[in-house]
mmCIF file of C-alpha atoms in Angstrom:
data_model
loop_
_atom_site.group_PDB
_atom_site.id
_atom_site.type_symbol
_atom_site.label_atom_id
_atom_site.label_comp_id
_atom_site.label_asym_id
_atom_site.label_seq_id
_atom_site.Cartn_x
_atom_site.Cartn_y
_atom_site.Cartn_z
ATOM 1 C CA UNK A 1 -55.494 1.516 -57.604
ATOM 2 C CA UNK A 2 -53.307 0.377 -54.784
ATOM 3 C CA UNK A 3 -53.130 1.853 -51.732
ATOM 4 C CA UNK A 4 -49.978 2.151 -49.457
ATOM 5 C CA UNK A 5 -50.460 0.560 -46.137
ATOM 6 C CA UNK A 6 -48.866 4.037 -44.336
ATOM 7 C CA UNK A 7 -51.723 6.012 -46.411
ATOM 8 C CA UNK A 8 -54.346 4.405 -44.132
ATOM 9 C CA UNK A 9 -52.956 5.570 -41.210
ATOM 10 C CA UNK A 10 -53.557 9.403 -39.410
ATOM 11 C CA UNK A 11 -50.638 11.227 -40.299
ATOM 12 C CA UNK A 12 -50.238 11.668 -36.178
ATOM 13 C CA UNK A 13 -49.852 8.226 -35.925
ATOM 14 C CA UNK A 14 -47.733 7.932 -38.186
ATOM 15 C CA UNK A 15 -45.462 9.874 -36.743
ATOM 16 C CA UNK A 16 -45.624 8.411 -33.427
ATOM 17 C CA UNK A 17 -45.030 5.076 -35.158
ATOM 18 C CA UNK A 18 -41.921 6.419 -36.873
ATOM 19 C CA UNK A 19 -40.567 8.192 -33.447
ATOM 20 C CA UNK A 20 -41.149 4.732 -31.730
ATOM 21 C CA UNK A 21 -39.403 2.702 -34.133
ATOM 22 C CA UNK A 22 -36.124 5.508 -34.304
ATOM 23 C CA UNK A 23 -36.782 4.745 -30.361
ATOM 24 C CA UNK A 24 -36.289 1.214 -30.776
ATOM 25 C CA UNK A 25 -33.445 1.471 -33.268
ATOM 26 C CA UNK A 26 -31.174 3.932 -30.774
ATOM 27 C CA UNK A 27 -32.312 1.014 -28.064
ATOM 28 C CA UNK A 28 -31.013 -1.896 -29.936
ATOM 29 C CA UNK A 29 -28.047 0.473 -30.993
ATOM 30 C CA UNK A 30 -27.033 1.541 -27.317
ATOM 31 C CA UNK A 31 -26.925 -2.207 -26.267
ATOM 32 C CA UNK A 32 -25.515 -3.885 -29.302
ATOM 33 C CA UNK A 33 -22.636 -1.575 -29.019
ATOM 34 C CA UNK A 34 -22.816 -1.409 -25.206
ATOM 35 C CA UNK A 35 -22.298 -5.167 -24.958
ATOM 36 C CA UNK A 36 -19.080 -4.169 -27.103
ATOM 37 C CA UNK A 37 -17.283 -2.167 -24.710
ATOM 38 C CA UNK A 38 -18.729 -1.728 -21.947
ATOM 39 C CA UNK A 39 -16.426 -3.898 -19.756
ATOM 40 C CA UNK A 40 -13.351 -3.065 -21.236
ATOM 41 C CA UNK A 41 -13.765 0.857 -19.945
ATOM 42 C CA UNK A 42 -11.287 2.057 -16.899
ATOM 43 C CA UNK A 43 -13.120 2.073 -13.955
ATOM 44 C CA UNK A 44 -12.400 5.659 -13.050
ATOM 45 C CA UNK A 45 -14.140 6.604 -16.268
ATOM 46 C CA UNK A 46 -17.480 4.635 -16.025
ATOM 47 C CA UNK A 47 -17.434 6.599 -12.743
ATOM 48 C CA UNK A 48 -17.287 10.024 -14.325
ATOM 49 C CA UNK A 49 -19.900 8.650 -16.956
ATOM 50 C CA UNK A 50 -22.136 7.900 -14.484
ATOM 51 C CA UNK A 51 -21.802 10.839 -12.530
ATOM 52 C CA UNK A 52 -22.607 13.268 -15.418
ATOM 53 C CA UNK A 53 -25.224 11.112 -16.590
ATOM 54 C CA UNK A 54 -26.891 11.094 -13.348
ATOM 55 C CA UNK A 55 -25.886 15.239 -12.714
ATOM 56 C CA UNK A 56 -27.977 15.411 -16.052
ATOM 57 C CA UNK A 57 -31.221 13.381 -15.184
ATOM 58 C CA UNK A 58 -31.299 15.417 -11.667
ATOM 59 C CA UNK A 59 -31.193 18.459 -13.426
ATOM 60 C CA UNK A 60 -33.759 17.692 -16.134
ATOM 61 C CA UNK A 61 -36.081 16.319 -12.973
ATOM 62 C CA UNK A 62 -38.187 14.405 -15.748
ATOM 63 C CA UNK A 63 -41.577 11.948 -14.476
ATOM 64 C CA UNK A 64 -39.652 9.007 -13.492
ATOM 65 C CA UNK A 65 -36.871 11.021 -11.523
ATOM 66 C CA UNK A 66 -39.899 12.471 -9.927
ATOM 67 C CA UNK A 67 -42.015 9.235 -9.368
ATOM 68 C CA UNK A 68 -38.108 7.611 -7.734
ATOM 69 C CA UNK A 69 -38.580 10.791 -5.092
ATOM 70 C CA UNK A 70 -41.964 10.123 -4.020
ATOM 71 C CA UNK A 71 -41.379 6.061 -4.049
ATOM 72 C CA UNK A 72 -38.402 6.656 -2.012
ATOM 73 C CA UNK A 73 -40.267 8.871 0.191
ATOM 74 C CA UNK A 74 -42.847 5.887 1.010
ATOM 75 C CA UNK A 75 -40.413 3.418 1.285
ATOM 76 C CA UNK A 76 -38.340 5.011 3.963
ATOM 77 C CA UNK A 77 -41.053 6.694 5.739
ATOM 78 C CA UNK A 78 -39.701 10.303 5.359
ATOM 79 C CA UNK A 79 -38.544 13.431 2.894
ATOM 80 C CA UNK A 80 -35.990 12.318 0.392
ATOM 81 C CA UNK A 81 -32.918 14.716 0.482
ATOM 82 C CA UNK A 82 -30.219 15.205 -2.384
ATOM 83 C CA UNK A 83 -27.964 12.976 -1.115
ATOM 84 C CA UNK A 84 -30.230 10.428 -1.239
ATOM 85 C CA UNK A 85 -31.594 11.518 -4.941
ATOM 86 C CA UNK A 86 -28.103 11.580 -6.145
ATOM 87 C CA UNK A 87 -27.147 8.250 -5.027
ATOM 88 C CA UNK A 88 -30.378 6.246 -6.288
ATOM 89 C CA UNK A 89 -30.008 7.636 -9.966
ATOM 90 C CA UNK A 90 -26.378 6.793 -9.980
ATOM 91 C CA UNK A 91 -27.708 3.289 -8.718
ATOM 92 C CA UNK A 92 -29.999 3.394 -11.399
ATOM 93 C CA UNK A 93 -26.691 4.109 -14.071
ATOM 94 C CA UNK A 94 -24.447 1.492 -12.126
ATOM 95 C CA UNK A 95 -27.110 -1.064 -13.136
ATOM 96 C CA UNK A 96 -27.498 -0.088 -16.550
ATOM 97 C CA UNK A 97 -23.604 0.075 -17.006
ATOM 98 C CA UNK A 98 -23.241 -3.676 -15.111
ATOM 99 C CA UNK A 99 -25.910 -5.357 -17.174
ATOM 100 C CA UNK A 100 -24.010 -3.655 -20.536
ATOM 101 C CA UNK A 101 -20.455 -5.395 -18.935
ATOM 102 C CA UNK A 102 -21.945 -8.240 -17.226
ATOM 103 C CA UNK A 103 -21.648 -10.825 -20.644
ATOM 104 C CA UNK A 104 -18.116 -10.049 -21.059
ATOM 105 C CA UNK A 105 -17.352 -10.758 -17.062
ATOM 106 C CA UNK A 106 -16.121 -14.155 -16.371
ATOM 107 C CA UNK A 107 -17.520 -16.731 -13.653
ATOM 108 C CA UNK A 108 -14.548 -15.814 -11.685
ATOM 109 C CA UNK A 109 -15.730 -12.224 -12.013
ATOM 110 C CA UNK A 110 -19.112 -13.099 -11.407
ATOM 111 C CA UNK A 111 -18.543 -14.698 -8.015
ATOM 112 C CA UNK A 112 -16.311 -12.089 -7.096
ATOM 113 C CA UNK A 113 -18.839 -9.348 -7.246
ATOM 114 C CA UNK A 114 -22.061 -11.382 -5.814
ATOM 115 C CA UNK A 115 -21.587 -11.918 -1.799
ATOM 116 C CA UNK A 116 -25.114 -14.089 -0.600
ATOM 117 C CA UNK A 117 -26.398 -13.653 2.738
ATOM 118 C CA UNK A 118 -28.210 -16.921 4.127
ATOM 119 C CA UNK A 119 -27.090 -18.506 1.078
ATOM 120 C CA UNK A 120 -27.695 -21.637 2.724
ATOM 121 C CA UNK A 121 -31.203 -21.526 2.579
ATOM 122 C CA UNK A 122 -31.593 -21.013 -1.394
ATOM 123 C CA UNK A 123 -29.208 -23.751 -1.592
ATOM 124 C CA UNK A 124 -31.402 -26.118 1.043
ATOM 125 C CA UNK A 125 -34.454 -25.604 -0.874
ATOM 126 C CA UNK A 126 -32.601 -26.362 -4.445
ATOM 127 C CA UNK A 127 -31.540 -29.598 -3.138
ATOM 128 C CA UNK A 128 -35.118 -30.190 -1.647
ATOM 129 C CA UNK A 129 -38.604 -29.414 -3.641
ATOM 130 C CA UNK A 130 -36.933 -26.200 -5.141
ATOM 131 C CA UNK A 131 -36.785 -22.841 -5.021
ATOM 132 C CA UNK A 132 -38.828 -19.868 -5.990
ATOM 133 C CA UNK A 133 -37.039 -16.529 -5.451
ATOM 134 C CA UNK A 134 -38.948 -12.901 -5.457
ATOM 135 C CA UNK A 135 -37.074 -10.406 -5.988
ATOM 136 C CA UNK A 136 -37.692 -6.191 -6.397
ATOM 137 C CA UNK A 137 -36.020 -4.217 -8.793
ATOM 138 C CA UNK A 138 -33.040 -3.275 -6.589
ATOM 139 C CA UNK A 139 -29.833 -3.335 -7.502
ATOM 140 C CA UNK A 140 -28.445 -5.688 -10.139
ATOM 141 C CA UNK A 141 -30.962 -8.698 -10.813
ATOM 142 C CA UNK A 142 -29.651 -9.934 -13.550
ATOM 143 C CA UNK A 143 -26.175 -10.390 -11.657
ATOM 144 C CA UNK A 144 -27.914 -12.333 -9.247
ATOM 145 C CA UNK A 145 -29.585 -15.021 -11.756
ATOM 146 C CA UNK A 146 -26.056 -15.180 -13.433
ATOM 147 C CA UNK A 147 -24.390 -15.511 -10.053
ATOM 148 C CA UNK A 148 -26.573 -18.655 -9.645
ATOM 149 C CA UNK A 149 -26.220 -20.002 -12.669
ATOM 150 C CA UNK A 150 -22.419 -20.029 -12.088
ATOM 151 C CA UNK A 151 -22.723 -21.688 -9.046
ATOM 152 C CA UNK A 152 -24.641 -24.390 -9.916
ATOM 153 C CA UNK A 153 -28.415 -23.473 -9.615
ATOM 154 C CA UNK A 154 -29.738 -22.966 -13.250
ATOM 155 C CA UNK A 155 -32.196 -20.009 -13.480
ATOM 156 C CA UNK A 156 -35.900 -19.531 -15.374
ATOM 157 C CA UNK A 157 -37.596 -16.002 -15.043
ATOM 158 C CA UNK A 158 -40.258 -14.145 -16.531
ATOM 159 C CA UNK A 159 -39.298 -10.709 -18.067
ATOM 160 C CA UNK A 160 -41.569 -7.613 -19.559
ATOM 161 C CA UNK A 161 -42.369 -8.327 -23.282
ATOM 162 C CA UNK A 162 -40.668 -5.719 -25.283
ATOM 163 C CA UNK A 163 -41.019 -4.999 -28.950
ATOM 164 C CA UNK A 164 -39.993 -7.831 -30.858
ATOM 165 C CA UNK A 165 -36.152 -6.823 -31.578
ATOM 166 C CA UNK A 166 -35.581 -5.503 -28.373
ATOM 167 C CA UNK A 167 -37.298 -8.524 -26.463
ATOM 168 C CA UNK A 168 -34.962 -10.826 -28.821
ATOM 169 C CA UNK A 169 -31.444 -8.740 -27.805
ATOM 170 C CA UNK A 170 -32.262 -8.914 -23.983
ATOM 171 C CA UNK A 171 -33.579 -13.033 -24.761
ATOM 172 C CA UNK A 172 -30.059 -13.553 -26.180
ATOM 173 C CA UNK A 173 -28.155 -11.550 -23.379
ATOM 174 C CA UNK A 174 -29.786 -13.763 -20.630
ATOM 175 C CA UNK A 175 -29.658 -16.917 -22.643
ATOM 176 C CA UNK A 176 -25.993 -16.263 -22.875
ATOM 177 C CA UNK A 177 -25.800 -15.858 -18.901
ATOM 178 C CA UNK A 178 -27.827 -19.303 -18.507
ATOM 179 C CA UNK A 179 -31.216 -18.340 -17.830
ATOM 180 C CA UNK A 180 -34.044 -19.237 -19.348
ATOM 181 C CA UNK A 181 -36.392 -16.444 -19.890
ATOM 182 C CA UNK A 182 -40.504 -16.419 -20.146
ATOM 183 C CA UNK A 183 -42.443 -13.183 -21.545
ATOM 184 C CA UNK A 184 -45.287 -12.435 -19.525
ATOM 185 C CA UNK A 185 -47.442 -12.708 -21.819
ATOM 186 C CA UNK A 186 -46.979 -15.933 -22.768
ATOM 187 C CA UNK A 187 -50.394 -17.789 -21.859
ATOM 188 C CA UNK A 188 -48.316 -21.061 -20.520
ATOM 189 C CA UNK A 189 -46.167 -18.965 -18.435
ATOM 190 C CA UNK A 190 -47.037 -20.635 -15.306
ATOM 191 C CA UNK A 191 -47.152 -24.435 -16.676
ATOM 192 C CA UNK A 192 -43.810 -23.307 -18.342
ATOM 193 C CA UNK A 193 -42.309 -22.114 -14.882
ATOM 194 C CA UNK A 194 -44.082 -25.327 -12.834
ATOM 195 C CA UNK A 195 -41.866 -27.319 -15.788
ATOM 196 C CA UNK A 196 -38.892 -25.183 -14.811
ATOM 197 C CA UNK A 197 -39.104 -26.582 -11.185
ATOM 198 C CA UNK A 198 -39.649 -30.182 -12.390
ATOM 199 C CA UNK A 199 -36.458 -29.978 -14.584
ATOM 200 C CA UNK A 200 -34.551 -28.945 -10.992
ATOM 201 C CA UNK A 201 -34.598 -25.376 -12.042
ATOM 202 C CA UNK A 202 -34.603 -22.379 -9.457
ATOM 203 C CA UNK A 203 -37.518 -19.663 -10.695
ATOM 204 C CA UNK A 204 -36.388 -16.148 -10.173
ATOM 205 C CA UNK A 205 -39.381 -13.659 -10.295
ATOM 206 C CA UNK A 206 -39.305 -10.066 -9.632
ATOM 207 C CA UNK A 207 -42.081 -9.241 -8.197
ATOM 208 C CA UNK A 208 -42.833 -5.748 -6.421
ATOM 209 C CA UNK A 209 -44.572 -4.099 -9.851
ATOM 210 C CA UNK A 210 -47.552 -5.488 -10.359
ATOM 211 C CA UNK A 211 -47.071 -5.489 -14.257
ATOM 212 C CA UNK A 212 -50.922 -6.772 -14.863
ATOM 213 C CA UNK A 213 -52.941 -5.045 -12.455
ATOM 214 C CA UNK A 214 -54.556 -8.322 -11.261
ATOM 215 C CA UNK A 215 -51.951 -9.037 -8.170
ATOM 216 C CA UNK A 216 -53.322 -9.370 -4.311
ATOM 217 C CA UNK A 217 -53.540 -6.734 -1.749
ATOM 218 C CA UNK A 218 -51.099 -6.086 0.405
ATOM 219 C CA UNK A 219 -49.461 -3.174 2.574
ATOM 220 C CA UNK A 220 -46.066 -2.181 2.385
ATOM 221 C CA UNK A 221 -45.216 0.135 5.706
ATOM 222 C CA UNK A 222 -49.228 0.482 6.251
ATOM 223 C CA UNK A 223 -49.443 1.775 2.542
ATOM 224 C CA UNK A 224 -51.507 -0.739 0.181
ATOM 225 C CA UNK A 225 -50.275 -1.835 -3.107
ATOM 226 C CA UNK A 226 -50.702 -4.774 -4.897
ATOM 227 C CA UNK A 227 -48.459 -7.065 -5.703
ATOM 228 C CA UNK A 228 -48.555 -10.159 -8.509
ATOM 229 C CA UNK A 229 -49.683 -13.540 -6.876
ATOM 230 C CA UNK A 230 -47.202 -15.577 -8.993
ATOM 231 C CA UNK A 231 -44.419 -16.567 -6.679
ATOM 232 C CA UNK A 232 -46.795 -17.581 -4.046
ATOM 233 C CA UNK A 233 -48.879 -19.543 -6.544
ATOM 234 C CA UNK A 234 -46.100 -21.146 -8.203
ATOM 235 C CA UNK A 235 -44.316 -22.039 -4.553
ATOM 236 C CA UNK A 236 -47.964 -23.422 -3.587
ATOM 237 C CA UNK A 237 -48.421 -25.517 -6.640
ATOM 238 C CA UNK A 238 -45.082 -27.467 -7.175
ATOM 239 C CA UNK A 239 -44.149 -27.669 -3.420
ATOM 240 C CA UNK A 240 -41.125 -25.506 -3.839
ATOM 241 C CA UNK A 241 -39.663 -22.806 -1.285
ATOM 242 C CA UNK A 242 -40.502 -19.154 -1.768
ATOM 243 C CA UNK A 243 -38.297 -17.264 -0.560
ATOM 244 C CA UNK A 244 -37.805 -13.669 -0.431
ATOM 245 C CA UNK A 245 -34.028 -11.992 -1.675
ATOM 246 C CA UNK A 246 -33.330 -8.141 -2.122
ATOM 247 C CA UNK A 247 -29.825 -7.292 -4.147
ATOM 248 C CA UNK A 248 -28.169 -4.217 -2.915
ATOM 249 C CA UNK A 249 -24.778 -2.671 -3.973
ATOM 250 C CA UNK A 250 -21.806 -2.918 -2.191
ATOM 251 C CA UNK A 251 -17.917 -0.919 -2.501
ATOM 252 C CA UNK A 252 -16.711 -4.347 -4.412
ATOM 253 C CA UNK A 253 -19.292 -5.453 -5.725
ATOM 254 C CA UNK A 254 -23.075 -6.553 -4.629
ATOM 255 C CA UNK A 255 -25.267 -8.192 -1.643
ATOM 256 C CA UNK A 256 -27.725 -10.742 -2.272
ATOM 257 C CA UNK A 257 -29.913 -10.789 0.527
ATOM 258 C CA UNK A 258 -31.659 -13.599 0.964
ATOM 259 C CA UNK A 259 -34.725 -14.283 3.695
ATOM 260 C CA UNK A 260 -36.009 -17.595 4.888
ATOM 261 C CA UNK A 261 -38.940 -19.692 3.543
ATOM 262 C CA UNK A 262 -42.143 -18.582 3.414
ATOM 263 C CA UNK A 263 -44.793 -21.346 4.594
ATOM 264 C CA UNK A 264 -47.598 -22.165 1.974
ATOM 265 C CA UNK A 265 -51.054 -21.503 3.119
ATOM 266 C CA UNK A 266 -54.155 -22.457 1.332
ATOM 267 C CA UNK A 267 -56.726 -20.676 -0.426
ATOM 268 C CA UNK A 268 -56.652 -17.383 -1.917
ATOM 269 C CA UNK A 269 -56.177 -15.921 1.751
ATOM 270 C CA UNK A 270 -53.305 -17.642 1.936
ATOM 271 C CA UNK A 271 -51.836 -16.105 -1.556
ATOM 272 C CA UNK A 272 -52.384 -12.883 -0.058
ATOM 273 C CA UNK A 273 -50.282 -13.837 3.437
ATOM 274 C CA UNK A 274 -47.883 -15.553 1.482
ATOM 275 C CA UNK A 275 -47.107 -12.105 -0.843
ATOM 276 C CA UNK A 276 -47.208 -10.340 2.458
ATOM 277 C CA UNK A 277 -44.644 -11.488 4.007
ATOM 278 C CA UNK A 278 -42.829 -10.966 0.972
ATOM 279 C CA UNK A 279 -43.490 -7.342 0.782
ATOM 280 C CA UNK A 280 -42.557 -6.997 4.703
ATOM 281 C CA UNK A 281 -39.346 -8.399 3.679
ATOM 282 C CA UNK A 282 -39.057 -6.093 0.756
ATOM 283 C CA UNK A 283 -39.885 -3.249 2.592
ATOM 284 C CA UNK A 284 -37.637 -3.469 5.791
ATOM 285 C CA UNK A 285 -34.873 -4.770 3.728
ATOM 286 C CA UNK A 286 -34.947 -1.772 0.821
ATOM 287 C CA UNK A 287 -35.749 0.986 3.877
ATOM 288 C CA UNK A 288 -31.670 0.281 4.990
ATOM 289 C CA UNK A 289 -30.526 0.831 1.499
ATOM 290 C CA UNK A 290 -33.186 2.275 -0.173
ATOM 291 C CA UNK A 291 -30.918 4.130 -2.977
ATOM 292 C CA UNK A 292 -30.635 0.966 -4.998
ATOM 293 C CA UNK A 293 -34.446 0.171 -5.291
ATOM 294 C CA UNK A 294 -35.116 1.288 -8.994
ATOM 295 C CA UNK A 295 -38.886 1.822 -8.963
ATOM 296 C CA UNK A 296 -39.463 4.677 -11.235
ATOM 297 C CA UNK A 297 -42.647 3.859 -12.058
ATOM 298 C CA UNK A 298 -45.763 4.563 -9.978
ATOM 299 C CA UNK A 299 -46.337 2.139 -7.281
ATOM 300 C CA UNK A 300 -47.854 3.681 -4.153
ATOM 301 C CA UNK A 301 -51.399 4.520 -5.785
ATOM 302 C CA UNK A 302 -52.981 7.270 -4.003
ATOM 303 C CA UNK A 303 -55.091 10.431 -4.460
ATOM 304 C CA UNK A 304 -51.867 11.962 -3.408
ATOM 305 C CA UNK A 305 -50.216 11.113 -6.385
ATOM 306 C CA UNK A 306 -52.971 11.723 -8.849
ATOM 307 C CA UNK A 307 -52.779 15.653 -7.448
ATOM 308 C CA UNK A 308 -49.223 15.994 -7.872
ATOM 309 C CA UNK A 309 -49.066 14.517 -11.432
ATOM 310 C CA UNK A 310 -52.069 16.899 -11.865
ATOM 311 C CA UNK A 311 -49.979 19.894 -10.755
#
């Protein structure tokens, strides 16, 4: 007799396999039709769109609304208010609408909308050994790889491995920006990303979450976290120039921020100083526009946190 592959399986999960897979499906479906028309909408209405979206998300006050309050709360160093609340999550829908509209944009557009700050110094370090840039999940990151792809600096980055579909849709959306893109997963990341430097390639990494759970120790405003070790290593290894950058959103368009070189230092001690000036950099630059840092998932691991998830 033969037995259905499904059959083996608890009937719970398969219906949590089914409910992930309709997940997946309205996923690929928002994007593939995103992409579509995204950019062709009238501004005024994206506005309203994201306005009622965001109305909606505030009212439903799920975990990662929640988890954005008390991050925001760390990172500026006192109680978030509404106004505050209401402008993050529409920063949070102002992403997602740009990176749905960003492949239709031209390069004009593109360089319209990106405005670099020290730009001088990403640009130094290109021509040099290279450049490693860390970024956090603030405003629009994927702007600012296509931004310097446009302008002359080819970009490789690293990006969350997603189910297979959905990791190929996002491959093929920053493929067709110029980037090339890395899973984490992959086991050759970093000989992948030293090859990226090699080939006269700048390596964009974001790199506040610590995705693994293995990064260094470091404080950010006296708090520890942990960040991932990467962009240090990487800068350490091939001789390139780490530097720091923070994207923020402006009226017209959006701010790339970006700080001056980190010095290498040996040793794993050295990792560690390297990522912390990194997070200082983070830190001061996200507390003066803190709205736009998208960190809805827990970062600031404390007791204080476990008891207010537990409640």
């Amino acid at each position: 007799m033969r037995v259905r592959p499904e059959a083996l399986v608890a009937p719970g999960q398969q219906k949590t396999r089914r409910r992930d897979l309709l997940r997946n499906w309205l996923v690929r479906a928002v994007y593939r039709f995103g992409w579509r028309v995204a950019a062709r909408l009238p501004v005024r209405l994206v506005s309203v769109i994201i306005s009622a979206v965001s109305w909606v998300a505030l009212r439903r006050n799920d975990i990662h609304v929640r988890t954005l309050r008390r991050n925001l709360t760390h990172a500026t160093g006192a109680p978030v208010g509404d106004d505050l609340m209401r402008a993050a999550v529409k920063s949070y829908f102002r992403n997602f609408y740009e990176v749905l509209a960003l492949p239709a944009w031209s390069e004009k557009e593109i360089r319209r909308r990106v405005r670099a700050v020290n730009e001088q110094a990403v640009r130094d370090a290109f021509a040099a050994s290279g450049a490693v840039v860390a970024l956090p999940h603030s405003g629009n990151w994927d702007l600012a790889g296509a931004w310097a792809c446009v302008t002359g600096m080819p970009v490789t980055t690293v990006v969350e491995q997603l189910p297979p579909d959905e990791f190929a849709a996002f491959l093929a959306f920053r493929e067709a920006l110029g980037m090339q893109v890395l899973s984490h997963r992959d086991p050759e990341v970093l000989s992948a990303l030293t090859d990226a430097i090699r080939r006269r390639r700048v390596v964009c990494l974001l790199a506040d979450r610590d995705f693994a759970g293995t990064g260094v120790p470091v404080s950010w405003w006296g708090r520890h976290i942990t960040m991932p070790a990467g962009p240090a290593l990487l800068a350490r290894r091939t001789g390139a120039a780490l530097l720091p950058a923070v994207c923020q959103f402006t009226d017209s368009g959006m701010a790339l921020i970006i700080g001056n070189r980190i010095p290498p230092r040996p040793g794993r001690d050295g990792l560690v100083a390297m990522m912390q000036e990194v997070a200082d950099f983070f830190a001061d630059t996200i507390a003066q526009q803190p709205a736009d840092w998208h960190m809805m998932q827990p970062f600031f691991f404390d007791e204080q946190v476990a008891a207010e998830e537990a409640h």
